[in-house]
PDB file of C-alpha atoms in Angstrom:
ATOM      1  CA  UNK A   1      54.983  25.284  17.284  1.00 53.00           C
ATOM      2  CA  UNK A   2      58.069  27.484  16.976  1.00 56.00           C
ATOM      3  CA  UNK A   3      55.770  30.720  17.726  1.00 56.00           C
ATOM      4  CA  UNK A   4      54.760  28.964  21.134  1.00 57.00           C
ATOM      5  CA  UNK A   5      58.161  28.367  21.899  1.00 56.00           C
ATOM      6  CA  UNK A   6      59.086  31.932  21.581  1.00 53.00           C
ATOM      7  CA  UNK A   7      56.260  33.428  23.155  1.00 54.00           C
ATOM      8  CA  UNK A   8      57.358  31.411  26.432  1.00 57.00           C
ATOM      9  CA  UNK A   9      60.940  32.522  25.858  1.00 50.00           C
ATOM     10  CA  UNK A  10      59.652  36.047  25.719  1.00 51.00           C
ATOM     11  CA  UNK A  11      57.491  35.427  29.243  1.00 52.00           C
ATOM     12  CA  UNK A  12      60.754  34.103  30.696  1.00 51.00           C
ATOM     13  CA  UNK A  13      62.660  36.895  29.644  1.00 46.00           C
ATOM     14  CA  UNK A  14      60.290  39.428  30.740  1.00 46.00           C
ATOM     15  CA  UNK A  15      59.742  37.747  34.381  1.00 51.00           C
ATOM     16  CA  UNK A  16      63.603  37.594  34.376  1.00 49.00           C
ATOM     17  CA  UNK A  17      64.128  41.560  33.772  1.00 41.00           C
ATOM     18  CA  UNK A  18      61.624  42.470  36.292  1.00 45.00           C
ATOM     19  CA  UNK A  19      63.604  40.175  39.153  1.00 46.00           C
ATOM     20  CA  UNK A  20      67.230  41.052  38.838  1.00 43.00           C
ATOM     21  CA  UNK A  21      69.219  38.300  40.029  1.00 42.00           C
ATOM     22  CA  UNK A  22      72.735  38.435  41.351  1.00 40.00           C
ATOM     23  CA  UNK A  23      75.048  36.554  38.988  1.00 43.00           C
ATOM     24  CA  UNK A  24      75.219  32.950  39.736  1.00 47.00           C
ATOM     25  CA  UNK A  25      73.288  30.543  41.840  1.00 51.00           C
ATOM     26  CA  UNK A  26      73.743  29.774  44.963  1.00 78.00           C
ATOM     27  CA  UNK A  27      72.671  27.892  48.128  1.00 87.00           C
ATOM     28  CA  UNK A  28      69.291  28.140  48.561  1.00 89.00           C
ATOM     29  CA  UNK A  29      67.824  30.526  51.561  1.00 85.00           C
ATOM     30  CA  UNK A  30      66.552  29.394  54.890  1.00 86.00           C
ATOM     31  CA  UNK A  31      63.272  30.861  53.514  1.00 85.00           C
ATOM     32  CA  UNK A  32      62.735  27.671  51.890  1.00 92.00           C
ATOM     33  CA  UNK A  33      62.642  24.050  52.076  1.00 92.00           C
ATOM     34  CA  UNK A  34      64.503  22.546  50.092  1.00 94.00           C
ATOM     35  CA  UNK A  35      62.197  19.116  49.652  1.00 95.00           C
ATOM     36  CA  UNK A  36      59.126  21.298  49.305  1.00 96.00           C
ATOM     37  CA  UNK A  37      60.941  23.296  46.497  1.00 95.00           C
ATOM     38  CA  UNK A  38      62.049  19.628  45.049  1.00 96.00           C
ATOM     39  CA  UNK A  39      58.161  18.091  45.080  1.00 97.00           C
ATOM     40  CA  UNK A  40      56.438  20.952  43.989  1.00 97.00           C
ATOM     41  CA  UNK A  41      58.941  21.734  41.067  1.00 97.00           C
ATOM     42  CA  UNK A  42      59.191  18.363  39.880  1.00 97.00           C
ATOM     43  CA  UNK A  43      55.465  17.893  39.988  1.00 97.00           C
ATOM     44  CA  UNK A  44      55.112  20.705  37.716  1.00 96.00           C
ATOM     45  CA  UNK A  45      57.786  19.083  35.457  1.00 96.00           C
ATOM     46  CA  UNK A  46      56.092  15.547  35.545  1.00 96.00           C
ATOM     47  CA  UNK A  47      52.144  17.336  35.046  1.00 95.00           C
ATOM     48  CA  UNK A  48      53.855  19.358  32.030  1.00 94.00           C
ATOM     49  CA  UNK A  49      55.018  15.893  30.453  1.00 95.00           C
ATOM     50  CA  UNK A  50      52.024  14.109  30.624  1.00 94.00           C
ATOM     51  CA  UNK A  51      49.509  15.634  29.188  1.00 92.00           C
ATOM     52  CA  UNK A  52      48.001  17.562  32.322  1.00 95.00           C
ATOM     53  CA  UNK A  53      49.499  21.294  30.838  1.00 92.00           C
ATOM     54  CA  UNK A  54      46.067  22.884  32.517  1.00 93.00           C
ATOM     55  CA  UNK A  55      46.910  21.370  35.832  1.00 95.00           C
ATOM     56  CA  UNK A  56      50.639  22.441  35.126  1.00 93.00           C
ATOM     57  CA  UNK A  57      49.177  25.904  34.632  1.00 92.00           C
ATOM     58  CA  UNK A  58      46.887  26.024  37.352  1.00 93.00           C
ATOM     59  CA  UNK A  59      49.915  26.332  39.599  1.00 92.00           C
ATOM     60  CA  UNK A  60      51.970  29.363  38.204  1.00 93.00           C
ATOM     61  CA  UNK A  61      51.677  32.376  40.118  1.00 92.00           C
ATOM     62  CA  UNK A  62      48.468  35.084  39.303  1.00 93.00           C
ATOM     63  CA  UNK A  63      51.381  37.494  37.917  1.00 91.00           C
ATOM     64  CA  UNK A  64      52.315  35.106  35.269  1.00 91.00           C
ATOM     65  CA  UNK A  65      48.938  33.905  34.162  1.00 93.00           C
ATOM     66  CA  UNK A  66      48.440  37.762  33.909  1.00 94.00           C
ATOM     67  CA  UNK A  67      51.034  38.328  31.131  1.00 91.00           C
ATOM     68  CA  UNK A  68      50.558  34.311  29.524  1.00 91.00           C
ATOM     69  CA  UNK A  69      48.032  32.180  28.062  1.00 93.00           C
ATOM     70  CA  UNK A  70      47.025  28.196  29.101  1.00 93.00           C
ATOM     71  CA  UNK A  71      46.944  27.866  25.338  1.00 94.00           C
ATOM     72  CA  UNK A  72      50.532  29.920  25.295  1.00 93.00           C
ATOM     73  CA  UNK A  73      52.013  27.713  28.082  1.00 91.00           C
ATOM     74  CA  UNK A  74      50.331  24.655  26.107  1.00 91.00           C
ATOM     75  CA  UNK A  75      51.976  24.913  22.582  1.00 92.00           C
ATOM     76  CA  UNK A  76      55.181  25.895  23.993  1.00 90.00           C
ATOM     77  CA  UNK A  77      55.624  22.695  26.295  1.00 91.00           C
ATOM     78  CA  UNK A  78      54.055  20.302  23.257  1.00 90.00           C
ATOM     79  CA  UNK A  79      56.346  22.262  20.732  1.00 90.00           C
ATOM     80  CA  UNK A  80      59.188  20.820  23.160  1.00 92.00           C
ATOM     81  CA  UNK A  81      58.266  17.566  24.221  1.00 93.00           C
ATOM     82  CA  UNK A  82      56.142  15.972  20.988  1.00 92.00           C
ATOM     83  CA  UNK A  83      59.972  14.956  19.284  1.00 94.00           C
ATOM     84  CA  UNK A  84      60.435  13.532  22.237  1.00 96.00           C
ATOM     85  CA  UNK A  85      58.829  10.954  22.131  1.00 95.00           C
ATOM     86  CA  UNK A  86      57.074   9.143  25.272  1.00 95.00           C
ATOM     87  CA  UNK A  87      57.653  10.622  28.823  1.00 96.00           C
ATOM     88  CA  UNK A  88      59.578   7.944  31.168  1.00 96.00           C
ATOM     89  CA  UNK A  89      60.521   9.666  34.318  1.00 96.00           C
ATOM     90  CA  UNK A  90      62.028  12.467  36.184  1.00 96.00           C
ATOM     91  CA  UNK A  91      65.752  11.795  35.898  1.00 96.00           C
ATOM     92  CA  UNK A  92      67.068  14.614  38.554  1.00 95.00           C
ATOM     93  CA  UNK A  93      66.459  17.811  39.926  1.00 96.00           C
ATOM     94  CA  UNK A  94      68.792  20.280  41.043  1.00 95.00           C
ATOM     95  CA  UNK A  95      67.929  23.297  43.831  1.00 95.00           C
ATOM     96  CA  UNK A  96      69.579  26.300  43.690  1.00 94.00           C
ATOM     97  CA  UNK A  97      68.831  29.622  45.325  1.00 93.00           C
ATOM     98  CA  UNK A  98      69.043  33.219  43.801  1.00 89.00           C
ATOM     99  CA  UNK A  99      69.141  36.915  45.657  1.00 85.00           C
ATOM    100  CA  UNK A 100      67.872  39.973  44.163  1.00 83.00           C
ATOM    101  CA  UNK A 101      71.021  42.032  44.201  1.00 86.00           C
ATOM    102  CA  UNK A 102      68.355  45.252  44.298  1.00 87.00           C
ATOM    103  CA  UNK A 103      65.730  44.525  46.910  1.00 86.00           C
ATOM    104  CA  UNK A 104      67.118  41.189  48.693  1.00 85.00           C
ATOM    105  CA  UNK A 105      64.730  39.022  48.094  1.00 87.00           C
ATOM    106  CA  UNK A 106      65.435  35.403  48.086  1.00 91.00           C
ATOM    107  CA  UNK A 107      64.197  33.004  45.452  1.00 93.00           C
ATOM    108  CA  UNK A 108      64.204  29.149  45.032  1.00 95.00           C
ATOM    109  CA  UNK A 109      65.285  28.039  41.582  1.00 94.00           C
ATOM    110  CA  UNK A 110      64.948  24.362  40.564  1.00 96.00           C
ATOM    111  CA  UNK A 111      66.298  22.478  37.111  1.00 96.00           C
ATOM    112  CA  UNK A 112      64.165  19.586  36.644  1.00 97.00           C
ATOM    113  CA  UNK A 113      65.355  16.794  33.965  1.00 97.00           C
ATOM    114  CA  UNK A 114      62.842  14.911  32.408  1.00 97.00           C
ATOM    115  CA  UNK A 115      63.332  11.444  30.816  1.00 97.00           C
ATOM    116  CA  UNK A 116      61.937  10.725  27.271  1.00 97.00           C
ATOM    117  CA  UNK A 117      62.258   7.669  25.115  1.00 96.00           C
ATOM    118  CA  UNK A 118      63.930   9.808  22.623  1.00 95.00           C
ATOM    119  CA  UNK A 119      65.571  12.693  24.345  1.00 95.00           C
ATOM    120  CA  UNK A 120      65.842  14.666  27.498  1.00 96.00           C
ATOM    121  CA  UNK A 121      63.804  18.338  28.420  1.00 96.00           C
ATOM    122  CA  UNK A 122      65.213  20.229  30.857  1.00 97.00           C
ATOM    123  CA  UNK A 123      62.961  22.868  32.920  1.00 95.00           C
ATOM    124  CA  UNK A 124      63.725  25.601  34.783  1.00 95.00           C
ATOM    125  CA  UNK A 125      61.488  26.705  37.625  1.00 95.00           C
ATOM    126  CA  UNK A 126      61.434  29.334  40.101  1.00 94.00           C
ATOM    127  CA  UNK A 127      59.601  30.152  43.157  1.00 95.00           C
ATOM    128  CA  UNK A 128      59.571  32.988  45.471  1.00 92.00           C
ATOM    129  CA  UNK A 129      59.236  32.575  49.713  1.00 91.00           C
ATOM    130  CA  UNK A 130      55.788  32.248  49.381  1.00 91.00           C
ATOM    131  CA  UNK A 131      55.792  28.868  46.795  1.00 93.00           C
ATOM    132  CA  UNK A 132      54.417  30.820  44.196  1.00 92.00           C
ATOM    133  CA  UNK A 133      55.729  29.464  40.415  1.00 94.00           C
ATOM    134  CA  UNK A 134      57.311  32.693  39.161  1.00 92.00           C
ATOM    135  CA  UNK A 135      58.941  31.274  36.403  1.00 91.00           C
ATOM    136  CA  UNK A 136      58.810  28.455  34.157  1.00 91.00           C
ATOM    137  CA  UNK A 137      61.178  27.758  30.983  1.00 91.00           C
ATOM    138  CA  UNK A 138      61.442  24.513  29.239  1.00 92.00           C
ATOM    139  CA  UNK A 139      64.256  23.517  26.717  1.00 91.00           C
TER     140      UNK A 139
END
């Protein structure tokens, strides 16, 4: 379980190096809207939790099912949640937005918190201006 956990920590890293992001967060861009950002993020989140990691998949972006595994993404999110214990809800999502300090372009980050009987997972996804699921990083 531990090896999926670092092969999605090395993914996130990698995505993270190729889009330099200024800093901190901020508001998020015009570009986007912020409910669309919300749903789509948090149905990621909620797919991830219960059971449906191949639908979860399904919607990250061609670049990052070029450089990770359904089976990858899979151990990694059951490596998190199993000690968790049964998923309850979504709990709260915050929507951020982040700027390429190199190129300018804007991206939509969202935290998701998921509820579990035994504990909380918190996941971090990003999207560029087209919707595309750039990144995805559970903890």
């Amino acid at each position: 379980m531990k090896k999926g956990k670092r092969i999605i920590c090395i993914m996130v890293a990698a995505i993270m190096l190729m889009l330099p992001a200024a800093g901190c967060a901020s508001r998020l861009s015009a570009d986007f809207d912020e409910r669309e950002v919300q749903e789509k993020a948090e149905e990621i989140a909620e797919l991830s939790c219960t059971g449906k990691i191949g639908e979860a998949y399904g919607m990250l972006s061609e670049m990052m099912k070029a450089q990770i595994t359904e089976d990858q993404i899979r151990a990694g999110i059951e490596g998190t949640i199993e000690p968790l214990g049964d998923f309850e809800k979504i709990s709260g999502t915050n929507i951020s937005g982040q700027k390429d300090k190199d190129t300018g372009t804007e991206y939509a980050l969202a935290i998701v918190m998921a509820q579990f009987s035994d504990g909380r997972a918190q996941f971090t996804i990003s999207f560029d201006t087209e919707m595309n699921c750039i990144g995805f990083y559970i903890k």
